[in-house]
Short mmCIF file of C-alpha atoms in Angstrom, two decimals:
data_model
loop_
_atom_site.label_atom_id
_atom_site.label_comp_id
_atom_site.label_asym_id
_atom_site.label_seq_id
_atom_site.Cartn_x
_atom_site.Cartn_y
_atom_site.Cartn_z
CA UNK A 1 -0.17 0.03 0.29
CA UNK A 2 2.56 2.13 0.70
CA UNK A 3 4.13 2.11 -2.40
CA UNK A 4 0.90 2.92 -4.15
CA UNK A 5 -0.08 5.90 -1.74
CA UNK A 6 2.53 7.95 -1.13
CA UNK A 7 1.12 8.66 2.77
CA UNK A 8 -0.03 5.52 3.50
CA UNK A 9 2.42 4.48 6.25
CA UNK A 10 2.17 5.98 9.86
CA UNK A 11 4.89 5.50 11.83
CA UNK A 12 5.66 6.76 14.93
CA UNK A 13 2.30 5.87 16.55
CA UNK A 14 3.36 3.55 19.25
CA UNK A 15 3.41 6.10 22.12
CA UNK A 16 -0.28 6.48 21.66
CA UNK A 17 -1.17 2.85 22.52
CA UNK A 18 -0.55 2.27 26.13
CA UNK A 19 -3.24 5.68 26.42
CA UNK A 20 -6.08 4.09 24.22
CA UNK A 21 -8.80 2.02 25.63
CA UNK A 22 -10.94 -0.06 23.51
CA UNK A 23 -12.79 -3.29 24.14
CA UNK A 24 -10.20 -5.45 22.61
CA UNK A 25 -6.57 -3.87 23.81
CA UNK A 26 -5.35 -5.66 20.32
CA UNK A 27 -6.82 -3.46 18.32
CA UNK A 28 -5.04 -0.11 20.17
CA UNK A 29 -2.51 0.06 17.93
CA UNK A 30 -4.83 0.56 14.76
CA UNK A 31 -6.63 3.30 16.63
CA UNK A 32 -3.33 5.14 17.50
CA UNK A 33 -1.93 5.02 13.98
CA UNK A 34 -5.38 6.84 12.75
CA UNK A 35 -4.82 9.47 15.61
CA UNK A 36 -1.23 10.27 14.45
CA UNK A 37 -1.85 9.76 11.05
CA UNK A 38 -4.91 12.35 11.22
CA UNK A 39 -7.29 9.61 9.29
CA UNK A 40 -10.82 10.39 8.69
CA UNK A 41 -11.64 6.36 8.69
CA UNK A 42 -10.69 3.12 10.16
CA UNK A 43 -11.41 0.81 7.41
CA UNK A 44 -12.39 -2.69 9.22
CA UNK A 45 -14.81 -5.16 9.33
CA UNK A 46 -14.56 -5.39 12.92
CA UNK A 47 -16.65 -2.34 13.55
CA UNK A 48 -18.37 -3.05 17.00
CA UNK A 49 -14.46 -2.88 18.57
CA UNK A 50 -13.90 0.74 17.58
CA UNK A 51 -17.09 2.46 19.36
CA UNK A 52 -17.77 5.27 18.06
CA UNK A 53 -17.82 7.31 21.67
CA UNK A 54 -14.18 6.24 21.71
CA UNK A 55 -12.90 7.36 18.19
CA UNK A 56 -15.67 10.36 18.31
CA UNK A 57 -12.83 13.41 20.12
CA UNK A 58 -10.35 12.60 17.02
CA UNK A 59 -13.00 12.92 14.81
CA UNK A 60 -12.61 9.62 13.16
CA UNK A 61 -15.10 7.03 12.27
CA UNK A 62 -14.93 3.08 11.36
CA UNK A 63 -16.35 2.01 7.57
CA UNK A 64 -17.01 -1.46 6.69
CA UNK A 65 -14.67 -2.58 3.77
CA UNK A 66 -18.24 -3.12 1.49
CA UNK A 67 -19.40 0.56 1.87
CA UNK A 68 -15.52 1.97 1.82
CA UNK A 69 -14.86 0.45 -1.75
CA UNK A 70 -18.82 1.16 -3.13
CA UNK A 71 -17.60 4.69 -2.20
CA UNK A 72 -14.26 4.33 -3.60
CA UNK A 73 -15.65 3.02 -6.58
CA UNK A 74 -18.63 5.28 -7.23
CA UNK A 75 -16.13 7.82 -6.93
CA UNK A 76 -13.03 6.61 -8.75
CA UNK A 77 -14.90 3.66 -11.21
CA UNK A 78 -11.80 3.88 -13.92
CA UNK A 79 -9.38 3.26 -11.49
CA UNK A 80 -10.87 0.17 -9.53
CA UNK A 81 -11.67 -0.90 -12.57
CA UNK A 82 -7.87 -1.15 -13.86
CA UNK A 83 -6.79 -2.35 -10.45
CA UNK A 84 -9.16 -5.34 -10.74
CA UNK A 85 -7.90 -5.65 -14.37
CA UNK A 86 -3.91 -5.72 -13.17
CA UNK A 87 -4.99 -7.48 -10.16
CA UNK A 88 -6.47 -10.29 -12.12
CA UNK A 89 -4.25 -10.67 -14.69
CA UNK A 90 -1.16 -11.22 -11.71
CA UNK A 91 -3.13 -14.80 -11.50
CA UNK A 92 -1.16 -16.97 -14.06
CA UNK A 93 -0.88 -20.11 -12.76
CA UNK A 94 -4.22 -20.60 -12.86
CA UNK A 95 -5.51 -17.73 -14.17
CA UNK A 96 -8.42 -16.81 -12.70
CA UNK A 97 -11.61 -15.45 -14.82
CA UNK A 98 -13.46 -11.94 -13.70
CA UNK A 99 -16.38 -13.54 -12.20
CA UNK A 100 -14.08 -15.89 -9.99
CA UNK A 101 -12.50 -12.64 -8.79
CA UNK A 102 -16.19 -11.31 -7.90
CA UNK A 103 -17.26 -14.63 -6.29
CA UNK A 104 -13.35 -14.27 -4.06
CA UNK A 105 -14.39 -10.66 -3.13
CA UNK A 106 -18.34 -11.77 -1.79
CA UNK A 107 -16.44 -14.99 0.07
CA UNK A 108 -14.62 -12.02 1.65
CA UNK A 109 -17.48 -10.00 3.32
CA UNK A 110 -18.16 -7.73 0.43
CA UNK A 111 -21.77 -8.82 -1.34
CA UNK A 112 -22.69 -4.83 -2.27
CA UNK A 113 -19.06 -4.19 -3.62
CA UNK A 114 -19.64 -7.47 -6.01
CA UNK A 115 -23.39 -6.19 -6.76
CA UNK A 116 -21.79 -3.24 -7.80
CA UNK A 117 -18.95 -4.69 -10.06
CA UNK A 118 -20.97 -7.44 -11.91
CA UNK A 119 -21.96 -5.03 -14.25
CA UNK A 120 -18.36 -3.54 -14.93
CA UNK A 121 -17.03 -7.22 -14.82
CA UNK A 122 -16.26 -7.44 -18.67
CA UNK A 123 -13.49 -4.54 -18.31
CA UNK A 124 -11.41 -6.16 -16.15
#
């Protein structure tokens, strides 16, 4: 990710970890990085372990990957299709079809994104 997005890698957040409280203490590093990186969102399937009342003071909210990817698809459809095309074509032994990729995404908990992408499958 840090190769694709210039400021994706967040470092030096470790001192914050011990000051934070979450339902699962093993998730504190995620919130610490989000705070230190001044992010708006924590993208996670584990939404309930990041309660709004804990994140709100920092202006951070959680978003499920399915909702996040739908938003990205709406705002940058060409880039999403191109990323899926490149990703799919990396599978060579054996190759995978666009439908197999969509099935994999659905299995990973992204049903709404898959539904939106189904109409574009012939492009990737």
